[in-house]
Amino acid sequence: MNLTLAQSLTQTHDEMPSLREVFDTITLQSGFNTNAVIVAASLLGIAGGIIGAFALLRKRSLTADALSHATLPGITSAFLIASAMGLNARSLPILLLGATISGILGVLCIHLILTYTRLREDAAIGIVLSVFFGIGVVLLSVIQSTATSSAAGLNHFIYGQTAAMLTADAILMGTIVLIAIAIAILAMKEITIVCFNESFARVTGIPAGLIDGLILALIVLVTVSGLQAVGLILIVAMLIIPPAAARFWTDRVRLLIILSALIGALSGFIGASVSALLPRKPAGAVIVLCAGSIFIISMLAAPTRGVIAQLIRHAKLKLQIAIDHTLESKYQYPEHHPRTTFSLRVLLRLKGFTQSLSPSSALSQSGIKRGRRVRRNHMLWEQYLISCADIAPSHVDWSVDQVEHILDDDLITRLENEIRASGLEVQEIQP
Amino acid sequence: MTLLQTQPRSTLDARPEHSADNPLSVHAMTVAYHRKPVLWDVDYDAPPGSLVAIVGPNGAGKSTFIKACLGLIPAAAGTVEFWGKPYKHARADIGYVPQRESVDWDFPVSALDVVCMGLYRKIGWFKPIRKAHKAAAMESLDRMGLADYAHRQIAQLSGGQQQRVFLARALVQNAELYFMDEPFAGVDAATEAAIIEVLRELRSQGKTVIVVHHDLQTVPTYFDHAMLLNMRIVAAGPVSEIFTDENLNKTYGGRLTLLAEASEAVARAQQGQSTK
């Protein structure tokens, strides 16, 4: 144990920590208490990542938000009841029991509103979340105005106090992680089928209600146990952000859960380390901001699903359409010169479709070939939309090149005949 | 206790057309949403080994009928039996194709994963999906012409391909009675042909398929039985007998524009049958 470092952690300073301090903290060499906090926060990240993935797949992420806000009246009521009974009102198990009960009560209220009224889920969640939180805030002010300073600790449940986590918390988080992993391995099939297609699951005899109850129980478990560390306002971020970020990188449930757990762990680890080095920074918020940064990076940079990749694909498609239309127009009306930008003419020349960079350049051999093909496909496509679109609305937005792949030979022949019958010419493709 | 068990039986037995051999027997089914009845006093017996179309206008309760039979929606009143047994004891022999729009196709699973779901009940709780299960699912995908798409994420499939994935999942269930909710909705010509081929294959194996269908023109060519539904049953029985101008008029009221075409199609089908 390094005494000076342990001391430095208890001091409130805002100077930048030295490289040595940073190294010691992230390699878990800066004292037992700090280690407990970092390990507990990382484990909370893993648990939140796995269970949050289930919530995301079941589209229940906002239910978790309502649940966490609904814990406040439970915490304050438990405090009031315990002090009235002469018990230790600050005992954590009593407060968390209260949190659990009122959290579940909140979810039940959402369920009741959905069953007995015609309100939608978003409205039901909004109502329960705000009303329960309101009750909690009122009770909190009652406690603060009547009780002694012993009530001050309750504020920590709202914003969280990561640094207060002890070895016992790390063990609790570790247990939850083990439970989450065990359930993910054993009941993956059942959870996946209920999340994807509840009605089919029920028809085949998988008890969807039981699976939903299991997912809800896990959400309650991770929310209540993370309340103290991250606070009830931000705890939902530990459930939503890691799986949402992981979704950008994978199309497989199993990998989604693993990545989500890793992102949660990384956020917890970095967040708790930063807060250990800069004690005035609220660790819960820092953990959430780490997760948020990973989310933004994922959203922008992920291949195929990322925003940048999508923009590039979109731009490529637009360019391809511009090229095709120019070639089609030049092929169809060689004496007419469509308006083109310089960059488009450069591209056409580079691809060998035109003979020069001038707007009135004639098509090359390959340009003529491509133009003829585009013309033919467009005509077939138009005919397809005229005669068959009512049975295939999902295909209307497909690109011209796919026409031949969608339509079978028989249909193509029929389309060609219809085009010829309407007095138009069909371009043949030379083999 | 015994009274409770025998009472629904006796009401079913009171109907002359009822038989315990029938894959589906519905008696006096009434379903309501928020006090508005959707199905009213529906009696229906599906004959074994037939393709049955459920036809009716939008909001007639076609999907509701299927869902209530399968216990997905609680019925306010009525009895549903499969081969004379309640749903709980017949489940293993019943397959289901839900409406394509009822699920999120951006869900992170592959086509093969979805087809494997048809086997989850057989695989059992807590047990992994084994190679034999995947092979069975692959075979089913292949039957629907989707072997090359097995490992694609389902969002990358076209609407018709997604529908065929659902069909493959139902086939792998290897059921005796199938419920299909609008399998022909929004599919391309190739998929429509593939589905109808599978339906006929199932019928030739003595299985019964009950299909919610929206295209009146194809009813006489695709199906042997039909159930004309508009909150209550207007007519049910062999297509050649009940698919008449009058019944369709009763089912659709003034809303039917395709009526003339459909009755022409029936006339053609009937002519075809009488010349055979």
XYZ file of C-alpha atoms in Angstrom:
707
model
C 0.000 0.000 0.000
C 1.246 3.369 -0.958
C 0.402 5.700 1.898
C 0.952 8.986 0.117
C -1.218 7.961 -2.776
C -3.958 6.727 -0.493
C -3.840 10.125 1.197
C -3.892 11.991 -2.036
C -7.144 10.257 -2.891
C -8.835 11.582 0.209
C -7.672 15.094 -0.413
C -9.763 17.307 -2.613
C -7.539 18.622 -5.304
C -8.168 19.547 -8.880
C -4.594 19.445 -10.165
C -3.832 17.061 -12.959
C -2.611 13.768 -11.525
C 0.927 12.707 -12.375
C 1.595 9.931 -14.887
C 2.676 7.738 -11.993
C -0.673 8.223 -10.271
C -2.539 7.479 -13.469
C -0.493 4.329 -14.034
C -0.953 3.125 -10.461
C -4.682 3.720 -10.545
C -5.417 1.909 -13.782
C -3.164 -1.018 -12.868
C -4.975 -1.324 -9.539
C -1.947 -0.403 -7.432
C -3.263 2.670 -5.688
C -4.693 1.220 -2.537
C -7.334 -1.229 -1.471
C -10.255 1.211 -1.259
C -9.629 2.667 -4.690
C -9.310 -0.817 -6.132
C -12.623 -1.851 -4.616
C -14.301 1.158 -6.232
C -12.743 0.519 -9.651
C -13.487 -3.204 -9.613
C -17.058 -2.652 -8.392
C -17.695 -0.005 -11.074
C -16.301 -2.281 -13.818
C -18.442 -5.191 -12.608
C -21.487 -2.914 -12.529
C -20.637 -2.041 -16.144
C -20.548 -5.722 -17.128
C -23.836 -6.495 -15.354
C -25.485 -3.421 -16.860
C -24.125 -4.313 -20.305
C -25.474 -7.880 -20.302
C -28.831 -7.111 -18.711
C -29.178 -3.906 -20.717
C -28.739 -5.963 -23.901
C -31.763 -8.052 -22.888
C -33.733 -4.868 -22.139
C -32.751 -3.352 -25.495
C -33.708 -6.499 -27.422
C -37.047 -6.627 -25.561
C -37.501 -2.876 -26.243
C -37.876 -2.246 -22.528
C -35.017 0.224 -21.998
C -37.353 3.034 -20.945
C -39.119 0.769 -18.479
C -35.751 0.568 -16.720
C -35.708 4.375 -16.575
C -39.163 4.485 -14.993
C -38.091 1.773 -12.580
C -34.984 3.619 -11.424
C -36.889 6.878 -10.867
C -39.623 4.957 -9.060
C -37.110 3.786 -6.452
C -36.881 7.222 -4.780
C -40.199 7.126 -2.876
C -39.231 3.626 -1.704
C -35.897 4.827 -0.358
C -37.419 7.806 1.442
C -40.380 5.781 2.780
C -38.023 3.096 4.038
C -36.025 5.816 5.804
C -39.139 7.292 7.433
C -40.576 3.917 8.446
C -37.245 2.687 9.809
C -36.720 5.832 11.895
C -40.299 5.668 13.201
C -39.646 2.080 14.269
C -36.427 3.098 15.933
C -34.240 1.112 13.528
C -31.071 2.416 11.928
C -32.652 4.447 9.171
C -29.422 4.661 7.170
C -28.990 0.910 6.955
C -28.367 0.155 3.293
C -30.325 -3.147 3.104
C -33.461 -1.434 4.462
C -33.158 1.456 1.987
C -32.516 -0.889 -0.955
C -35.470 -3.078 0.053
C -37.638 0.031 -0.082
C -36.124 0.923 -3.466
C -36.878 -2.542 -4.830
C -40.487 -2.526 -3.661
C -41.368 0.900 -5.035
C -39.412 0.241 -8.265
C -41.452 -2.896 -8.943
C -44.602 -1.014 -7.922
C -43.772 1.573 -10.586
C -43.429 -1.109 -13.286
C -46.729 -2.645 -12.122
C -48.400 0.764 -12.469
C -47.153 1.010 -16.077
C -48.571 -2.441 -16.701
C -51.932 -1.501 -15.168
C -52.175 1.706 -17.203
C -51.432 -0.241 -20.395
C -53.957 -2.971 -19.586
C -56.898 -0.846 -18.476
C -56.587 2.310 -20.560
C -55.844 3.045 -24.184
C -52.739 5.076 -23.359
C -49.544 4.138 -25.177
C -46.427 2.880 -23.423
C -44.480 6.151 -23.752
C -47.217 8.092 -21.963
C -47.573 5.433 -19.263
C -43.812 5.431 -18.634
C -43.680 9.230 -18.522
C -46.546 9.425 -16.029
C -45.168 6.756 -13.680
C -41.609 8.069 -13.862
C -42.487 11.661 -13.013
C -45.186 10.958 -10.410
C -43.056 8.476 -8.462
C -40.037 10.749 -8.625
C -42.223 13.655 -7.484
C -43.436 11.683 -4.468
C -39.817 10.820 -3.668
C -38.680 14.455 -3.841
C -41.528 15.580 -1.559
C -40.715 12.864 0.983
C -37.060 13.815 0.785
C -37.865 17.448 1.667
C -40.011 16.201 4.569
C -37.069 14.184 5.863
C -34.663 17.076 5.463
C -36.933 19.561 7.238
C -37.774 17.315 10.195
C -34.945 14.872 10.752
C -31.435 15.704 11.803
C -28.413 15.759 9.505
C -28.549 11.966 9.318
C -30.775 12.393 6.266
C -28.050 13.995 4.202
C -26.852 10.666 2.777
C -30.116 10.115 0.927
C -29.123 12.694 -1.676
C -26.441 10.307 -2.842
C -29.090 7.970 -4.211
C -30.118 10.627 -6.696
C -26.707 11.520 -8.117
C -24.658 8.570 -6.902
C -21.444 8.365 -4.936
C -19.154 5.895 -6.614
C -16.280 6.539 -4.212
C -18.410 5.171 -1.352
C -18.370 1.656 -2.808
C -16.730 -0.965 -0.628
C -15.391 -4.486 -1.065
C -18.859 -5.767 -0.172
C -20.264 -3.829 -3.150
C -17.651 -5.363 -5.434
C -18.655 -8.840 -4.218
C -22.356 -8.006 -4.717
C -21.644 -6.746 -8.272
C -19.568 -9.848 -8.991
C -22.455 -12.063 -7.888
C -24.889 -10.194 -10.145
C -22.470 -10.528 -13.052
C -22.271 -14.296 -12.466
C -26.069 -14.554 -12.351
C -26.396 -12.495 -15.549
C -23.792 -14.625 -17.353
C -25.401 -17.863 -16.176
C -28.819 -16.734 -17.420
C -27.362 -15.473 -20.692
C -25.786 -18.885 -21.321
C -28.676 -21.056 -20.142
C -31.724 -19.164 -21.362
C -30.298 -17.440 -24.459
C -32.669 -19.324 -26.797
C -35.754 -18.540 -24.778
C -34.862 -14.879 -24.259
C -34.053 -14.406 -27.950
C -37.288 -15.943 -29.229
C -39.461 -13.955 -26.804
C -37.656 -10.731 -27.708
C -37.876 -11.345 -31.464
C -41.352 -12.811 -31.821
C -43.393 -13.070 -28.643
C -46.537 -14.468 -30.267
C -44.612 -17.286 -31.957
C -42.820 -18.070 -28.694
C -46.131 -18.336 -26.876
C -47.646 -20.544 -29.574
C -44.722 -22.959 -29.348
C -45.167 -23.140 -25.585
C -42.384 -20.915 -24.320
C -43.726 -18.971 -21.321
C -43.185 -15.402 -22.490
C -44.512 -14.027 -19.204
C -41.902 -15.942 -17.258
C -39.087 -14.737 -19.526
C -40.324 -11.142 -19.225
C -40.424 -11.555 -15.460
C -36.857 -12.858 -15.530
C -35.635 -9.903 -17.592
C -37.479 -7.484 -15.292
C -35.998 -9.153 -12.192
C -32.506 -8.754 -13.651
C -33.192 -5.081 -14.464
C -34.381 -4.516 -10.890
C -31.303 -6.273 -9.550
C -28.791 -4.206 -11.488
C -30.713 -0.934 -11.019
C -31.075 -1.235 -7.256
C -27.528 -2.426 -6.694
C -26.144 0.353 -8.890
C -28.239 3.125 -7.301
C -25.652 4.023 -4.699
C -22.815 4.154 -7.191
C -24.304 5.917 -10.209
C -27.495 7.403 -8.801
C -31.075 6.788 -9.834
C -31.112 9.431 -12.555
C -28.129 8.078 -14.465
C -28.235 4.335 -13.702
C -30.429 3.729 -16.749
C -27.499 4.860 -18.920
C -25.576 1.764 -17.770
C -28.415 -0.331 -19.188
C -29.117 1.548 -22.437
C -25.845 2.970 -23.745
C -23.531 -0.104 -23.814
C -25.935 -2.345 -25.810
C -26.939 0.557 -28.083
C -23.253 1.189 -28.855
C -22.567 -2.537 -29.306
C -25.462 -2.848 -31.770
C -23.509 -0.731 -34.296
C -20.751 -3.329 -34.486
C -22.615 -6.604 -34.783
C -25.652 -8.372 -36.212
C -25.553 -11.297 -33.778
C -27.241 -11.512 -30.388
C -24.391 -13.381 -28.711
C -21.729 -10.928 -29.864
C -24.021 -8.023 -28.978
C -24.167 -9.196 -25.377
C -20.408 -9.769 -25.149
C -19.546 -6.384 -26.704
C -22.117 -4.647 -24.538
C -20.573 -6.188 -21.413
C -17.092 -5.084 -22.549
C -18.220 -1.529 -23.283
C -19.957 -1.380 -19.880
C -16.822 -2.694 -18.152
C -14.584 -0.209 -19.946
C -16.873 2.690 -19.046
C -17.021 1.645 -15.390
C -13.268 1.161 -15.262
C -12.340 4.477 -16.892
C -15.029 6.410 -15.048
C -14.046 5.119 -11.611
C -10.319 5.629 -12.352
C -10.889 9.214 -13.437
C -12.918 9.920 -10.353
C -10.247 8.344 -8.150
C -7.667 10.655 -9.679
C -9.881 13.741 -9.664
C -12.016 13.269 -6.536
C -14.267 16.237 -7.132
C -15.575 14.763 -10.369
C -18.853 12.885 -9.814
C -17.909 9.358 -10.790
C -21.395 8.254 -11.843
C -21.577 11.021 -14.400
C -18.024 10.356 -15.578
C -18.864 6.646 -16.079
C -21.918 7.605 -18.119
C -19.911 10.107 -20.165
C -17.326 7.391 -20.944
C -20.102 5.128 -22.153
C -21.507 8.067 -24.112
C -18.154 8.673 -25.807
C -17.927 5.015 -26.810
C -21.468 5.289 -28.150
C -20.652 8.344 -30.264
C -17.509 6.708 -31.664
C -19.533 3.565 -32.476
C -22.320 5.557 -34.071
C -19.932 7.436 -36.314
C -17.218 4.934 -37.111
C -18.817 1.478 -37.118
C -18.593 -0.265 -40.485
C -21.891 -0.775 -42.359
C -24.217 0.452 -39.553
C -22.201 3.574 -38.658
C -23.297 7.029 -39.818
C -20.111 7.715 -41.817
C -20.305 4.366 -43.594
C -23.942 5.046 -44.428
C -23.183 8.530 -45.759
C -20.427 7.096 -47.955
C -22.767 4.407 -49.268
C -25.426 7.002 -49.955
C -22.985 9.253 -51.804
C -21.744 6.309 -53.878
C -25.282 5.383 -54.800
C -26.095 8.961 -55.807
C -22.987 9.068 -57.962
C -23.848 5.739 -59.585
C -27.327 7.018 -60.396
C -25.881 10.234 -61.884
C -23.475 8.206 -64.060
C -26.229 5.845 -65.183
C -28.617 8.651 -66.075
C -25.959 10.522 -68.041
C -24.968 7.385 -69.966
C -28.597 6.489 -70.628
C -29.390 9.972 -71.894
C -26.257 10.139 -74.100
C -26.991 6.673 -75.476
C -30.620 7.472 -76.217
C -30.124 10.974 -77.660
C -26.500 11.192 -78.942
C -27.015 14.722 -80.309
C -28.395 16.035 -77.023
C -25.908 16.801 -74.232
C -27.201 16.478 -70.689
C -26.038 19.037 -68.126
C -23.114 17.515 -66.211
C -20.755 18.776 -63.529
C -17.043 18.806 -64.253
C -16.319 16.193 -61.582
C -18.910 13.854 -63.090
C -17.271 14.263 -66.533
C -13.859 13.484 -65.007
C -15.299 10.362 -63.417
C -16.940 9.245 -66.669
C -13.653 9.760 -68.513
C -11.666 7.915 -65.825
C -14.050 4.973 -66.019
C -13.595 4.990 -69.787
C -17.250 5.683 -70.575
C -16.593 8.896 -72.575
C -13.987 9.900 -75.135
C -13.131 13.319 -73.741
C -13.843 15.693 -70.873
C -16.028 18.014 -72.944
C -19.753 18.125 -72.084
C -20.526 17.121 -75.668
C -18.136 14.165 -75.698
C -19.405 11.033 -77.405
C -19.615 7.749 -75.537
C -16.858 5.186 -75.796
C -17.543 1.568 -76.729
C -17.990 0.576 -73.066
C -20.065 3.721 -72.449
C -22.467 2.691 -75.205
C -22.685 -0.806 -73.786
C -23.436 0.445 -70.301
C -25.920 3.042 -71.584
C -27.800 0.396 -73.548
C -27.962 -1.849 -70.522
C -29.235 0.904 -68.255
C -31.875 1.875 -70.831
C -33.102 -1.699 -71.096
C -33.200 -2.243 -67.355
C -35.066 1.013 -66.822
C -37.698 0.029 -69.351
C -38.099 -3.421 -67.839
C -38.321 -1.911 -64.400
C -40.988 0.572 -65.449
C -42.980 -2.216 -67.029
C -42.552 -4.309 -63.900
C -43.872 -1.481 -61.747
C -46.826 -0.941 -64.085
C -47.853 -4.578 -64.213
C -46.632 -6.178 -60.980
C -45.988 -3.470 -58.368
C -49.145 -4.224 -56.442
C -47.816 -7.600 -55.417
C -44.283 -6.442 -54.666
C -44.273 -3.011 -53.006
C -41.178 -3.957 -51.051
C -39.130 -4.070 -54.261
C -40.008 -0.667 -55.688
C -36.928 1.078 -54.316
C -34.427 -1.450 -55.608
C -31.677 -0.277 -57.882
C -31.730 -0.702 -61.621
C -28.962 -3.281 -61.658
C -30.958 -5.663 -59.520
C -33.800 -5.981 -62.008
C -32.368 -9.027 -63.680
C -31.772 -10.709 -60.339
C -35.285 -10.174 -59.018
C -37.222 -11.179 -62.077
C -37.111 -14.684 -63.426
C -36.554 -15.339 -67.141
C -40.190 -16.100 -67.755
C -41.329 -12.794 -66.300
C -38.638 -10.865 -68.193
C -39.829 -12.356 -71.485
C -43.394 -11.415 -70.620
C -42.327 -7.884 -69.708
C -40.374 -7.548 -72.948
C -43.436 -8.651 -74.897
C -45.587 -6.113 -73.088
C -43.105 -3.343 -73.838
C -42.990 -4.334 -77.516
C -46.782 -4.553 -77.596
C -46.992 -0.985 -76.368
C -44.952 0.062 -79.415
C -41.586 0.628 -77.744
C -38.228 -0.858 -78.522
C -36.451 -3.187 -76.118
C -32.666 -3.013 -76.020
C -31.065 -6.403 -76.315
C -27.914 -7.094 -74.394
C -25.164 -8.593 -76.446
C -23.593 -11.570 -74.721
C -65.130 -30.418 -11.851
C -66.574 -33.093 -14.096
C -69.360 -30.728 -15.006
C -66.840 -28.134 -16.132
C -65.071 -30.646 -18.304
C -68.101 -32.172 -19.942
C -70.074 -29.037 -20.568
C -68.090 -27.569 -23.476
C -67.805 -31.035 -24.993
C -71.542 -31.474 -25.060
C -72.133 -28.096 -26.709
C -69.662 -29.015 -29.426
C -71.123 -32.487 -29.847
C -74.546 -30.960 -30.330
C -73.455 -29.645 -33.713
C -73.999 -32.123 -36.526
C -70.907 -31.107 -38.530
C -68.607 -31.539 -35.539
C -66.211 -34.473 -35.375
C -63.285 -35.165 -33.066
C -61.206 -35.946 -36.181
C -61.331 -32.314 -37.219
C -58.036 -30.536 -36.656
C -59.888 -27.414 -35.507
C -63.285 -27.024 -33.923
C -64.460 -23.617 -32.790
C -67.725 -23.148 -30.986
C -69.466 -19.900 -30.032
C -66.270 -17.866 -30.028
C -66.726 -14.204 -29.162
C -63.809 -11.770 -28.911
C -64.024 -8.095 -27.977
C -61.489 -5.264 -27.751
C -62.448 -2.494 -25.357
C -66.131 -3.492 -25.409
C -66.264 -3.489 -29.204
C -66.938 -7.007 -30.484
C -64.533 -8.174 -33.185
C -65.786 -11.728 -33.510
C -69.326 -12.664 -32.664
C -70.498 -16.211 -31.940
C -68.224 -17.941 -34.451
C -68.787 -21.659 -35.083
C -66.309 -23.384 -37.339
C -64.986 -26.871 -38.056
C -61.959 -27.232 -40.313
C -61.913 -30.473 -42.331
C -58.698 -32.535 -42.208
C -56.259 -32.434 -45.145
C -57.458 -29.186 -46.683
C -56.286 -25.695 -47.536
C -58.640 -23.183 -45.951
C -58.749 -19.470 -46.798
C -60.107 -16.987 -44.283
C -61.485 -14.125 -46.370
C -63.082 -10.869 -45.363
C -62.684 -7.080 -45.456
C -60.194 -5.155 -43.305
C -61.148 -5.261 -39.659
C -63.360 -8.304 -40.156
C -61.476 -10.174 -37.421
C -59.449 -12.566 -39.617
C -56.203 -12.261 -37.645
C -58.152 -12.078 -34.419
C -59.772 -15.406 -35.236
C -56.367 -17.087 -35.652
C -54.935 -15.445 -32.546
C -57.945 -16.375 -30.437
C -57.720 -20.000 -31.634
C -54.069 -20.064 -30.552
C -54.803 -18.448 -27.205
C -52.793 -15.304 -28.034
C -55.881 -13.162 -27.427
C -58.350 -14.087 -24.687
C -61.787 -14.969 -26.017
C -64.734 -13.541 -24.094
C -66.620 -16.762 -24.690
C -66.396 -19.993 -26.657
C -64.557 -23.281 -27.002
C -61.602 -24.142 -29.229
C -60.496 -27.729 -29.711
C -57.825 -29.369 -31.834
C -58.561 -33.006 -32.708
C -60.951 -32.943 -29.773
C -58.246 -31.764 -27.370
C -57.627 -28.355 -25.810
C -54.772 -26.260 -27.153
C -52.395 -27.135 -24.318
C -52.369 -30.807 -25.306
C -52.244 -30.253 -29.059
C -49.511 -27.601 -29.133
C -46.788 -29.873 -30.547
C -48.851 -30.453 -33.698
C -49.699 -26.820 -34.405
C -47.538 -24.500 -36.521
C -47.874 -20.751 -36.836
C -46.775 -18.109 -39.337
C -47.429 -14.662 -37.828
C -47.909 -11.535 -39.907
C -44.599 -10.413 -41.340
C -45.067 -6.860 -40.020
C -45.523 -8.122 -36.461
C -41.789 -8.406 -35.776
C -38.781 -6.077 -35.876
C -36.741 -7.231 -38.882
C -33.727 -5.244 -37.694
C -33.348 -7.752 -34.856
C -29.756 -9.082 -34.700
C -30.368 -12.665 -35.876
C -29.689 -14.528 -39.123
C -32.235 -16.323 -41.291
C -30.940 -19.640 -39.930
C -31.378 -18.423 -36.333
C -35.011 -17.558 -37.042
C -35.725 -20.964 -38.602
C -34.087 -22.695 -35.619
C -36.687 -20.983 -33.409
C -39.204 -23.446 -34.812
C -37.241 -26.166 -32.996
C -36.776 -24.495 -29.608
C -39.681 -26.354 -28.055
C -38.301 -29.672 -29.270
C -34.758 -28.799 -28.104
C -36.021 -27.963 -24.619
C -35.073 -25.534 -21.888
C -31.426 -24.731 -21.183
C -30.178 -27.059 -23.940
C -27.997 -25.761 -26.761
C -28.891 -25.839 -30.460
C -27.006 -28.813 -31.921
C -25.714 -29.544 -35.395
C -28.667 -31.822 -36.151
C -31.069 -28.974 -35.376
C -29.167 -26.594 -37.633
C -29.136 -29.203 -40.398
C -32.916 -29.561 -40.124
C -33.301 -25.776 -40.265
C -30.989 -25.595 -43.305
C -33.048 -28.236 -45.080
C -36.168 -26.225 -44.437
C -34.529 -23.028 -45.715
C -33.409 -24.922 -48.798
C -36.989 -26.035 -49.407
C -37.954 -22.364 -49.532
C -35.036 -21.630 -51.877
C -33.104 -19.655 -49.282
C -30.083 -21.905 -48.624
C -27.736 -19.167 -49.863
C -29.222 -16.630 -47.481
C -28.976 -18.708 -44.286
C -26.315 -16.546 -42.646
C -27.647 -13.158 -43.734
C -28.989 -10.865 -41.092
C -32.745 -10.802 -41.597
C -32.856 -7.054 -42.369
C -30.835 -7.762 -45.518
C -33.573 -9.962 -46.961
C -36.361 -8.702 -49.197
C -39.952 -8.789 -47.971
C -40.639 -11.964 -49.920
C -37.517 -13.644 -48.571
C -38.472 -12.665 -45.025
C -41.867 -14.235 -45.559
C -40.194 -17.409 -46.830
C -37.984 -17.475 -43.700
C -41.191 -17.493 -41.636
C -42.544 -20.316 -43.808
C -39.309 -22.276 -43.343
C -39.605 -21.824 -39.587
C -43.150 -23.211 -39.687
C -42.073 -26.166 -41.863
C -39.329 -27.142 -39.424
C -42.005 -27.344 -36.701
C -43.351 -30.344 -38.628
C -46.891 -29.676 -37.463
C -50.188 -31.272 -38.538
C -52.177 -28.034 -38.528
C -50.841 -24.662 -39.636
C -52.170 -21.162 -39.086
C -50.760 -18.556 -41.478
C -51.539 -14.864 -41.106
C -51.406 -13.101 -44.500
C -48.433 -15.059 -45.920
C -49.100 -13.630 -49.391
C -49.195 -9.984 -48.306
C -46.615 -7.861 -50.098
C -44.596 -10.711 -51.597
C -43.145 -11.023 -55.092
C -44.360 -13.459 -57.709
C -41.562 -15.977 -57.054
C -42.374 -16.088 -53.330
C -46.090 -16.442 -53.987
C -45.358 -19.438 -56.232
C -42.999 -20.967 -53.647
C -45.541 -20.583 -50.850
C -48.395 -22.092 -52.818
C -46.190 -25.041 -53.749
C -45.443 -25.653 -50.066
C -49.124 -25.361 -49.158
C -50.012 -28.027 -51.722
C -47.210 -30.258 -50.489
C -48.524 -29.963 -46.937
C -52.019 -30.836 -48.102
C -50.734 -33.888 -49.959
C -49.238 -35.044 -46.658
C -52.719 -34.873 -45.125
C -52.058 -31.665 -43.206
C -54.450 -28.777 -42.805
C -53.455 -25.177 -43.457
C -55.648 -22.240 -42.429
C -54.595 -19.064 -44.222
C -55.718 -15.463 -43.812
C -55.933 -14.360 -47.418
C -56.593 -10.960 -48.952
C -56.639 -11.674 -52.673
C -60.114 -12.827 -53.658
C -59.091 -13.629 -57.229
C -56.711 -16.409 -56.220
C -58.981 -18.044 -53.637
C -60.610 -20.509 -56.092
C -57.261 -21.592 -57.563
C -55.268 -21.841 -54.316
C -57.773 -23.149 -51.754
C -60.355 -25.942 -51.438
C -62.203 -24.479 -48.466
C -63.018 -20.938 -47.475
C -64.440 -19.119 -44.524
C -66.070 -15.783 -45.316
C -65.737 -13.684 -42.215
C -67.060 -10.303 -41.231
C -67.299 -10.283 -37.445
C -69.491 -13.353 -37.780
C -69.181 -16.181 -40.283
C -71.067 -15.348 -43.454
C -70.388 -18.716 -45.062
C -67.929 -21.562 -44.638
C -67.334 -24.684 -46.662
C -65.926 -25.872 -49.998
C -64.919 -22.936 -52.207
C -66.984 -24.257 -55.118
C -70.145 -24.096 -52.980
C -69.825 -21.017 -50.847
C -67.676 -18.646 -52.940
C -70.689 -17.080 -54.588
C -71.585 -13.579 -55.633
C -74.247 -13.388 -52.977
C -71.992 -14.552 -50.124
C -69.168 -12.225 -51.146
C -71.623 -9.365 -51.330
C -72.806 -10.168 -47.838
C -69.208 -10.335 -46.584
C -67.933 -7.165 -48.152
C -71.103 -5.101 -48.250
C -70.769 -2.300 -50.764
C -67.003 -2.088 -50.353
C -66.068 -4.733 -52.880
C -64.719 -3.514 -56.179
C -63.076 -6.761 -57.226
C -66.339 -8.618 -56.863
C -67.068 -8.956 -60.532
C -63.571 -10.217 -61.269
C -63.649 -12.689 -58.413
C -66.947 -14.229 -59.414
C -65.614 -14.567 -62.935
C -62.638 -16.420 -61.508
C -65.000 -18.710 -59.605
C -67.020 -19.342 -62.721
C -63.846 -20.275 -64.592
C -62.723 -22.592 -61.794
C -66.120 -24.259 -61.659
C -66.145 -24.700 -65.400
C -62.715 -26.253 -65.198
C -63.907 -28.683 -62.532
C -67.056 -29.741 -64.396
C -65.174 -30.449 -67.636
C -62.699 -32.702 -65.816
